[in-house]
Each structure stands twice: as C-alpha cells, then as structure tokens.
mmCIF file of C-alpha atoms in Angstrom:
data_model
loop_
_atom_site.group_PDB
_atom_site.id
_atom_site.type_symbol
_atom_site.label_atom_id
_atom_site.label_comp_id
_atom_site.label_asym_id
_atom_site.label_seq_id
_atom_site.Cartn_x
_atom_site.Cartn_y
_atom_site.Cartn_z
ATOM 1 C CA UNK A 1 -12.127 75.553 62.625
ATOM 2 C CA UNK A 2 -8.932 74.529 60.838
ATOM 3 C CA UNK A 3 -8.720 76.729 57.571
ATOM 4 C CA UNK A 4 -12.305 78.403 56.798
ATOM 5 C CA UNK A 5 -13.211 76.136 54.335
ATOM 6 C CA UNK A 6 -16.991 74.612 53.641
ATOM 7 C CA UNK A 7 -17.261 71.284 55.604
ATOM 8 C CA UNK A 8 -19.961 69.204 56.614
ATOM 9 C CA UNK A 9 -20.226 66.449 59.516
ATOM 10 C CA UNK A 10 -22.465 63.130 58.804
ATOM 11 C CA UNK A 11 -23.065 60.667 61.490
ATOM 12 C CA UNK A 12 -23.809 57.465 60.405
ATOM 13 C CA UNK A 13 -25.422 54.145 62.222
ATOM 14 C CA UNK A 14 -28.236 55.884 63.722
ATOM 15 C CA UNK A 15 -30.565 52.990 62.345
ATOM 16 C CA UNK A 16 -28.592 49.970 62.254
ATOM 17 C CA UNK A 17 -25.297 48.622 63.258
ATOM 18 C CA UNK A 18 -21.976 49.293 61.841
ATOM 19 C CA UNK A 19 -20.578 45.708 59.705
ATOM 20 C CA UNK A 20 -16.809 46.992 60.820
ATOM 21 C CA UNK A 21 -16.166 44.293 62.963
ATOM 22 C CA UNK A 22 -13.296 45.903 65.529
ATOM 23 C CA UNK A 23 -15.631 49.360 65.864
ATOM 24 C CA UNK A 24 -18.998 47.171 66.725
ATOM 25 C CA UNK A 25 -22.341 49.250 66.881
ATOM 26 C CA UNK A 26 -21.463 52.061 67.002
ATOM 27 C CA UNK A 27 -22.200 55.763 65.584
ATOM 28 C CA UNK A 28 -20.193 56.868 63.403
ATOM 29 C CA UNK A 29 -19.220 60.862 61.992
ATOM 30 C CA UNK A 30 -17.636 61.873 59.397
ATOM 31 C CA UNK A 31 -15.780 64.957 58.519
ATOM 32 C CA UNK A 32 -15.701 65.996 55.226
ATOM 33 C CA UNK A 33 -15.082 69.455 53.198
ATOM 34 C CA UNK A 34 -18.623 70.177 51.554
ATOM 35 C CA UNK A 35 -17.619 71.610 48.166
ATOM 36 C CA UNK A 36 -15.026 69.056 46.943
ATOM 37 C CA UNK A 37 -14.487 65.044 46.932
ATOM 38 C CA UNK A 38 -12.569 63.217 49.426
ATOM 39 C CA UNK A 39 -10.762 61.943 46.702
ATOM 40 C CA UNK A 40 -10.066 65.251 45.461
ATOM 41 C CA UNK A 41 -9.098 66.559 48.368
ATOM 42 C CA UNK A 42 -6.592 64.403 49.467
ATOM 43 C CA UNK A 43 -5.007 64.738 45.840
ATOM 44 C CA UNK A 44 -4.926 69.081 45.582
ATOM 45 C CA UNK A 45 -4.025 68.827 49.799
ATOM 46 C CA UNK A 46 -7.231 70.430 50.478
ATOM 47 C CA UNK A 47 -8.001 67.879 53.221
ATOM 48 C CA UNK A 48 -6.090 69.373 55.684
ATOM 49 C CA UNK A 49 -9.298 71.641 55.792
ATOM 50 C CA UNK A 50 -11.004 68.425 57.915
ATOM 51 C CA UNK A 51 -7.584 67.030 59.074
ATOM 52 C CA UNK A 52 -5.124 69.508 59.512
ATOM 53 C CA UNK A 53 -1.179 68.768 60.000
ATOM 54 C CA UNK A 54 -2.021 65.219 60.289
ATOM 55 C CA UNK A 55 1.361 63.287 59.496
ATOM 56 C CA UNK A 56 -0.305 60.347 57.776
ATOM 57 C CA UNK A 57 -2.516 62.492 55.434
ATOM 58 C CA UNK A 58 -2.111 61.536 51.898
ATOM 59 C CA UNK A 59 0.436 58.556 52.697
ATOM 60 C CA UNK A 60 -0.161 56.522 55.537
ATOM 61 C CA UNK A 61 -3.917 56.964 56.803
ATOM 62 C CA UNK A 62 -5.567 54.109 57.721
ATOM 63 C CA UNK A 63 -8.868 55.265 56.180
ATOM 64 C CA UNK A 64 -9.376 53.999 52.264
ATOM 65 C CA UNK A 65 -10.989 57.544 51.027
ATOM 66 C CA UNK A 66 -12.643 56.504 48.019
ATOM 67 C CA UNK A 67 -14.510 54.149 49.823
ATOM 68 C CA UNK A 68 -17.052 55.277 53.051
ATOM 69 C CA UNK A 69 -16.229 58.766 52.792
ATOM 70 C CA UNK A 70 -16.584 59.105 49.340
ATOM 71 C CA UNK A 71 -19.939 57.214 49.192
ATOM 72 C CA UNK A 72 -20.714 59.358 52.135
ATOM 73 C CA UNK A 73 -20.269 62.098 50.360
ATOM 74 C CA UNK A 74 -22.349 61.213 47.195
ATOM 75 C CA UNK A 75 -25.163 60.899 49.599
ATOM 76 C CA UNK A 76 -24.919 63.695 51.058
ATOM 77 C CA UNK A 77 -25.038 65.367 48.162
ATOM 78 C CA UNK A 78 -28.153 63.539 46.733
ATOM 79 C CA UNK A 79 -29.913 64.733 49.733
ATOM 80 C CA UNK A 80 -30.576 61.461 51.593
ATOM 81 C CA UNK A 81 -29.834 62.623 54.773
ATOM 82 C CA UNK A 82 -31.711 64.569 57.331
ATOM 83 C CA UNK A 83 -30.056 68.368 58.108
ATOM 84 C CA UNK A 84 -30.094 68.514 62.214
ATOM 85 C CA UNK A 85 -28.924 70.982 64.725
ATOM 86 C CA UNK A 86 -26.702 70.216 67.526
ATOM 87 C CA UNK A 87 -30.164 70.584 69.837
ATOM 88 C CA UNK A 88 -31.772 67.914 67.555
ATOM 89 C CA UNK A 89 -28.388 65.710 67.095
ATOM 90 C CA UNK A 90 -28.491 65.979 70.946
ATOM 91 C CA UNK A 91 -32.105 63.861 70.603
ATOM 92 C CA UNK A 92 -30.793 61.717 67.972
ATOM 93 C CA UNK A 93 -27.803 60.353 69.610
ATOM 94 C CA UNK A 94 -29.161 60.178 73.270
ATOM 95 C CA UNK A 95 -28.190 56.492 74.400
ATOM 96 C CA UNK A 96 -25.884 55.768 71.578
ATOM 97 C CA UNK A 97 -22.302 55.524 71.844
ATOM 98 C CA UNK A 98 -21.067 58.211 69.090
ATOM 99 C CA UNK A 99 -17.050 57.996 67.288
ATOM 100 C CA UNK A 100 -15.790 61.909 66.014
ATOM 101 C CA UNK A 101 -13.684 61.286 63.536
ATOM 102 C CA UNK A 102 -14.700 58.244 61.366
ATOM 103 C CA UNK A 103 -12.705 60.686 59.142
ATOM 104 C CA UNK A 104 -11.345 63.854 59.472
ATOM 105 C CA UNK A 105 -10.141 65.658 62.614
ATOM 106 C CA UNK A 106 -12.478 66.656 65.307
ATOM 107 C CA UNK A 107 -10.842 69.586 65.887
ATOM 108 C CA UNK A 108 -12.282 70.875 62.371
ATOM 109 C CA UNK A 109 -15.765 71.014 64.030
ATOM 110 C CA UNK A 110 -16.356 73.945 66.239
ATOM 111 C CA UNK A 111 -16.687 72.111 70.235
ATOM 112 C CA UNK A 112 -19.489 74.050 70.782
ATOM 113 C CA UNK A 113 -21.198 72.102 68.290
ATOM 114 C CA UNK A 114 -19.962 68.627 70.048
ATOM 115 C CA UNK A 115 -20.662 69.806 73.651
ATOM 116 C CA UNK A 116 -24.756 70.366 72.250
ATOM 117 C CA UNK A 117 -24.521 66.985 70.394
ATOM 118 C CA UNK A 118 -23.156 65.175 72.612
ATOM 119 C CA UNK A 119 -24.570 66.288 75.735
ATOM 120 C CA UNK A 120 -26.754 63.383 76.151
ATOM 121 C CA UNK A 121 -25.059 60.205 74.403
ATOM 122 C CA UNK A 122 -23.539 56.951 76.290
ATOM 123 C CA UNK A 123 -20.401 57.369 75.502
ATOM 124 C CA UNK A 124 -17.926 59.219 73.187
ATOM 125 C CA UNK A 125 -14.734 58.176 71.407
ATOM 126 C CA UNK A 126 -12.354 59.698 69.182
ATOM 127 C CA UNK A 127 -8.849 61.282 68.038
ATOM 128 C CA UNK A 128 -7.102 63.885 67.402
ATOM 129 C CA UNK A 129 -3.850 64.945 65.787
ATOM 130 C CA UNK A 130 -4.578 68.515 67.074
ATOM 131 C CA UNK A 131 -4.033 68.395 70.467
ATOM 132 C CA UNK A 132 -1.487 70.727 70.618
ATOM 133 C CA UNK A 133 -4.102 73.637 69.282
ATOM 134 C CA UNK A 134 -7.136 72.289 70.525
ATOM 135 C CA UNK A 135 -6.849 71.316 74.745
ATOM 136 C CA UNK A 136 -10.683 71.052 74.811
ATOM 137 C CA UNK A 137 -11.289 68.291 72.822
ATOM 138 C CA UNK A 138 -9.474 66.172 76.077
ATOM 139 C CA UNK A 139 -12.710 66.089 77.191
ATOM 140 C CA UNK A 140 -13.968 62.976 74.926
ATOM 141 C CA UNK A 141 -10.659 62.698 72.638
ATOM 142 C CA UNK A 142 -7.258 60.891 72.788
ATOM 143 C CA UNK A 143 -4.238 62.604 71.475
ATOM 144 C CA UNK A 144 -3.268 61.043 68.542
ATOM 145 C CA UNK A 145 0.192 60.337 68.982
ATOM 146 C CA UNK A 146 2.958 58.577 66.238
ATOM 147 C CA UNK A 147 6.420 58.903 68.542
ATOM 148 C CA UNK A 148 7.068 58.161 71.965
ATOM 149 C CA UNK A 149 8.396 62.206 71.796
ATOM 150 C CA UNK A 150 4.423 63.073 71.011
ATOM 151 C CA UNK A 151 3.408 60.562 73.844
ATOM 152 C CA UNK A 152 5.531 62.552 76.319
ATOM 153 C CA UNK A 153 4.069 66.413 74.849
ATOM 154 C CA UNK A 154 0.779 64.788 74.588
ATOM 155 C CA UNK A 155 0.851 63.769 78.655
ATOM 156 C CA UNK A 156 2.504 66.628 80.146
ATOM 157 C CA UNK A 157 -0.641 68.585 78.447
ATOM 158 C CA UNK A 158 -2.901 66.646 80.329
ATOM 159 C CA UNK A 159 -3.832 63.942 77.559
ATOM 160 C CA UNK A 160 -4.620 60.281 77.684
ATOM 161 C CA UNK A 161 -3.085 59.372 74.198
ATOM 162 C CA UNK A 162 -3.535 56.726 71.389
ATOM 163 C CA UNK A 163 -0.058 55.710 69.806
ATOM 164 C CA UNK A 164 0.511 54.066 66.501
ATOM 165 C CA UNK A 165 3.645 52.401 66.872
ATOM 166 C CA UNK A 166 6.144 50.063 64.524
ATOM 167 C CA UNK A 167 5.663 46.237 64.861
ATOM 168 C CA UNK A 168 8.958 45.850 67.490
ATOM 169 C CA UNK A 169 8.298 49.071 69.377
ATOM 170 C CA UNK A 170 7.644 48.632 73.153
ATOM 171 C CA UNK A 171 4.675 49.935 75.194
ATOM 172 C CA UNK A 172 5.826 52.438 77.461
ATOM 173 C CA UNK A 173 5.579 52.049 80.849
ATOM 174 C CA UNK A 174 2.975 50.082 82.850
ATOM 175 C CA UNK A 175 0.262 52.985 81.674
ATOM 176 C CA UNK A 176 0.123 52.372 77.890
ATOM 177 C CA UNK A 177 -1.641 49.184 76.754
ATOM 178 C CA UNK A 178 -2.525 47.590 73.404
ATOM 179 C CA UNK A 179 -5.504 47.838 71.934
ATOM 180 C CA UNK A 180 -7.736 45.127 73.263
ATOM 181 C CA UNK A 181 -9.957 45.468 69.728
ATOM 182 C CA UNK A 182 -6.790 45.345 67.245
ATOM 183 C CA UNK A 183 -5.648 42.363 65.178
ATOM 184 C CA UNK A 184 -2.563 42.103 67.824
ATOM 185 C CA UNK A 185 -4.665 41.374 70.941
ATOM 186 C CA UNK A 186 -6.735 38.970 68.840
ATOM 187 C CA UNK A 187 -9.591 41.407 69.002
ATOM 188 C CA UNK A 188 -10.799 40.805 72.256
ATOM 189 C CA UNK A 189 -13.742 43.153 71.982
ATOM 190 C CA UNK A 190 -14.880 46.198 70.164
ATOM 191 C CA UNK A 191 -14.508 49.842 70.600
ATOM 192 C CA UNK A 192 -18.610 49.612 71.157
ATOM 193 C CA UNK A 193 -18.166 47.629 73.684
ATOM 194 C CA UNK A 194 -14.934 48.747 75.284
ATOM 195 C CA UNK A 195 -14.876 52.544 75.068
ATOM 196 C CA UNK A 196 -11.738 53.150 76.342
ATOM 197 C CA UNK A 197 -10.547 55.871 73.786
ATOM 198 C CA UNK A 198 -13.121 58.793 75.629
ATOM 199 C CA UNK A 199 -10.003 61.217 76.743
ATOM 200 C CA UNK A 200 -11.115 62.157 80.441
ATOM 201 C CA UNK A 201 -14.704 61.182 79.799
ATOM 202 C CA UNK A 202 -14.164 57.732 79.792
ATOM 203 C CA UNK A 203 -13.613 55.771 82.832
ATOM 204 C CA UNK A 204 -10.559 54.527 81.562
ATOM 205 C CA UNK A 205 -7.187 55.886 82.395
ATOM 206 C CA UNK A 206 -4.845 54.016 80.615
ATOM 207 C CA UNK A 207 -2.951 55.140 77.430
ATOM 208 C CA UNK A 208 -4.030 52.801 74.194
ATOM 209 C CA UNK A 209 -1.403 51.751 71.554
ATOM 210 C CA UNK A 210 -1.751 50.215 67.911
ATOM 211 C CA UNK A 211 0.667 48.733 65.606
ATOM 212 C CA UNK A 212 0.187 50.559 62.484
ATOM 213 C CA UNK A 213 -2.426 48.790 60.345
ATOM 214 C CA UNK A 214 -4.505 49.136 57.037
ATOM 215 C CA UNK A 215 -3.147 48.440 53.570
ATOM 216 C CA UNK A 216 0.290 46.936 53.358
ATOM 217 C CA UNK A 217 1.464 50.231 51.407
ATOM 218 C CA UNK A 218 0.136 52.583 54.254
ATOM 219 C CA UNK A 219 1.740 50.848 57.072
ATOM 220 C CA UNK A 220 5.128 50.873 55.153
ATOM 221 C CA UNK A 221 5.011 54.460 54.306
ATOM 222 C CA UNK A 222 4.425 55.003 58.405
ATOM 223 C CA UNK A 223 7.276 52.745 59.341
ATOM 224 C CA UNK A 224 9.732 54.709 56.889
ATOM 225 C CA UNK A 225 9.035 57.732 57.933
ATOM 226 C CA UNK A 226 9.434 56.846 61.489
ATOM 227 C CA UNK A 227 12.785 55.132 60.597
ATOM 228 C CA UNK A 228 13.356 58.548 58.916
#
C-alpha cells in the first residue's frame, strides 16, 4: 500500500510464546518486502516499501534488522511456513492477542486484509508512523509520534498516540503516561498482558510514552536529531 513493491506479512507465536520479555505472549507480524533482505533493504532505502517516511528508518529504529526479521525472512523463503488467507488467519488468530508491526508499518498492508484477520482475535496492538495517510488504521493502531508537535497533529485527527521522547522530556498533560512495560516504569507488566496500545479498540484511553530505547547508537542518533 506504500510504494507497489512485493511484500509479505508473517505472524509469528502462533505455537508458543514469545522469549521478549516486555512484549509477553504474544503474536507477533512482520512486514517485510518479499524480493529483497531486510538487510538489504534498509541499506539501498528500499524499506520504506514496508515502512514508509518513518523518521528512525535506517538510523534510529529500535528493531536490530539482521536479527528476527532477517531470520524471518530466510524462513520464509525456505518454505517453513504455512501460506493463509485473511479468512483462514481469521481462524488462526481467534483468541490470541496479535502485534502489526513487529516490523514494518501497518499501513503497508492493505486494512482490508487486517479487518478479515483480525476480526476474531482478543486483542490488537500496534503503530504507525502513517497516520497522517492512513486514518483507518485508528481502529487498532497508535500514532506513532517523535515530537510533542506530532502528539498535537496526531490528536486533533482523532488518535490515541505512542511518543518516543528524550530522557528529560515531560509527559504532557495528565492524558499521556509512561509505558507501564518499559525499562523506566520497571516493567510493570507486558504489552500481553496490558494491551493498552489498541488505538480506539482498546479499552484504554490514555496516550503511552517511551524514552527512546534499543542500542546505545540508536537512541543517540534519535536524541540528535530531535536536538536538531
């Protein structure tokens, strides 16, 4: 839905529980462009086919590419997973709470093809840097938001957001709240368990904020460019 190009989405966890302690059991997808690497993608620029204008794309994502997605790929590729419709992924993930977006942008997926899938599962999380193209997605995504100036767009459109913010930036207002599964809040629970980050879908109405985390590299390359 972004570009044209060939991509493919895997969800993962259907048979036993995730070891990533902060998302907890939980199903994860994966967005990936079919014909080319992760790896490769994110070095031509050719992800932007599964994450569009994302500003942390090739500098400051969280996500370490040549690890899950890449082996994600490879299988895919050897065949080891099962090729489902939306009516069958429907079946599959009845019951189970489902994350769009492990990598790659929801938005790259076609919603029709999430409203079938999704029509019968738990619970739904998951973000989006697209919200400005894509107002359907509010339905079971947060706006992903990296400025208190996107956190003010994001809500007059009707969002609930998710804001990665610098170590000494404030929450804003009584609305927005830390993450109660990040390192800062001491990990309280899991996204599993808390399912907060479900746009209108989820019972939840607060707003959700993150310091920026991952590799020490990533996290500086977001705070200079938001000091930029």
């Amino acid at each position: 839905m972004l570009d044209g190009a060939p991509i493919i989405v895997v969800a993962t966890g259907l048979g036993k529980a995730s070891r990533n302690a902060k998302t907890g059991g939980i199903v994860q997808t994966w967005i990936i462009r079919e014909d080319m690497n992760p790896v490769d993608a994110v070095k031509s620029g050719d992800d932007a086919s599964i994450c569009g204008d994302c500003p942390h794309r090739g500098t400051s994502c969280y996500v370490t590419v040549f690890q899950a997605p890449l082996s994600v790929w490879k299988s895919y590729h050897r065949g080891i997973y099962a090729t489902l419709s939306p009516a069958e992924a429907r079946e599959a993930l009845a019951g189970r709470v489902v994350r769009l977006g492990a990598y790659g942008d929801p938005a790259a997926v076609p919603v029709a093809v999430w409203q079938e899938a999704l029509g019968a599962a738990e619970a739904v999380t998951g973000y989006t840097h697209q919200w400005r193209r894509f107002p359907a997605l509010q339905a079971w995504c947060m706006a992903s938001c990296d400025s208190v100036a996107d956190f003010v767009a994001a809500k007059a459109g009707g969002w609930r957001t998710f804001r990665v913010r610098g170590a000494g930036e404030a929450l804003q207002g009584k609305r927005e709240i830390a993450c109660p599964a990040s390192v800062e809040m001491g990990a309280k629970t899991s996204c599993a368990l808390c399912k907060a980050c479900g746009g209108n879908s989820s019972k939840a109405r607060v707003d959700i904020a993150i310091i920026a985390h991952g590799a020490a590299s990533k996290v500086a390359a977001f705070n200079a460019r938001i000091a930029a």
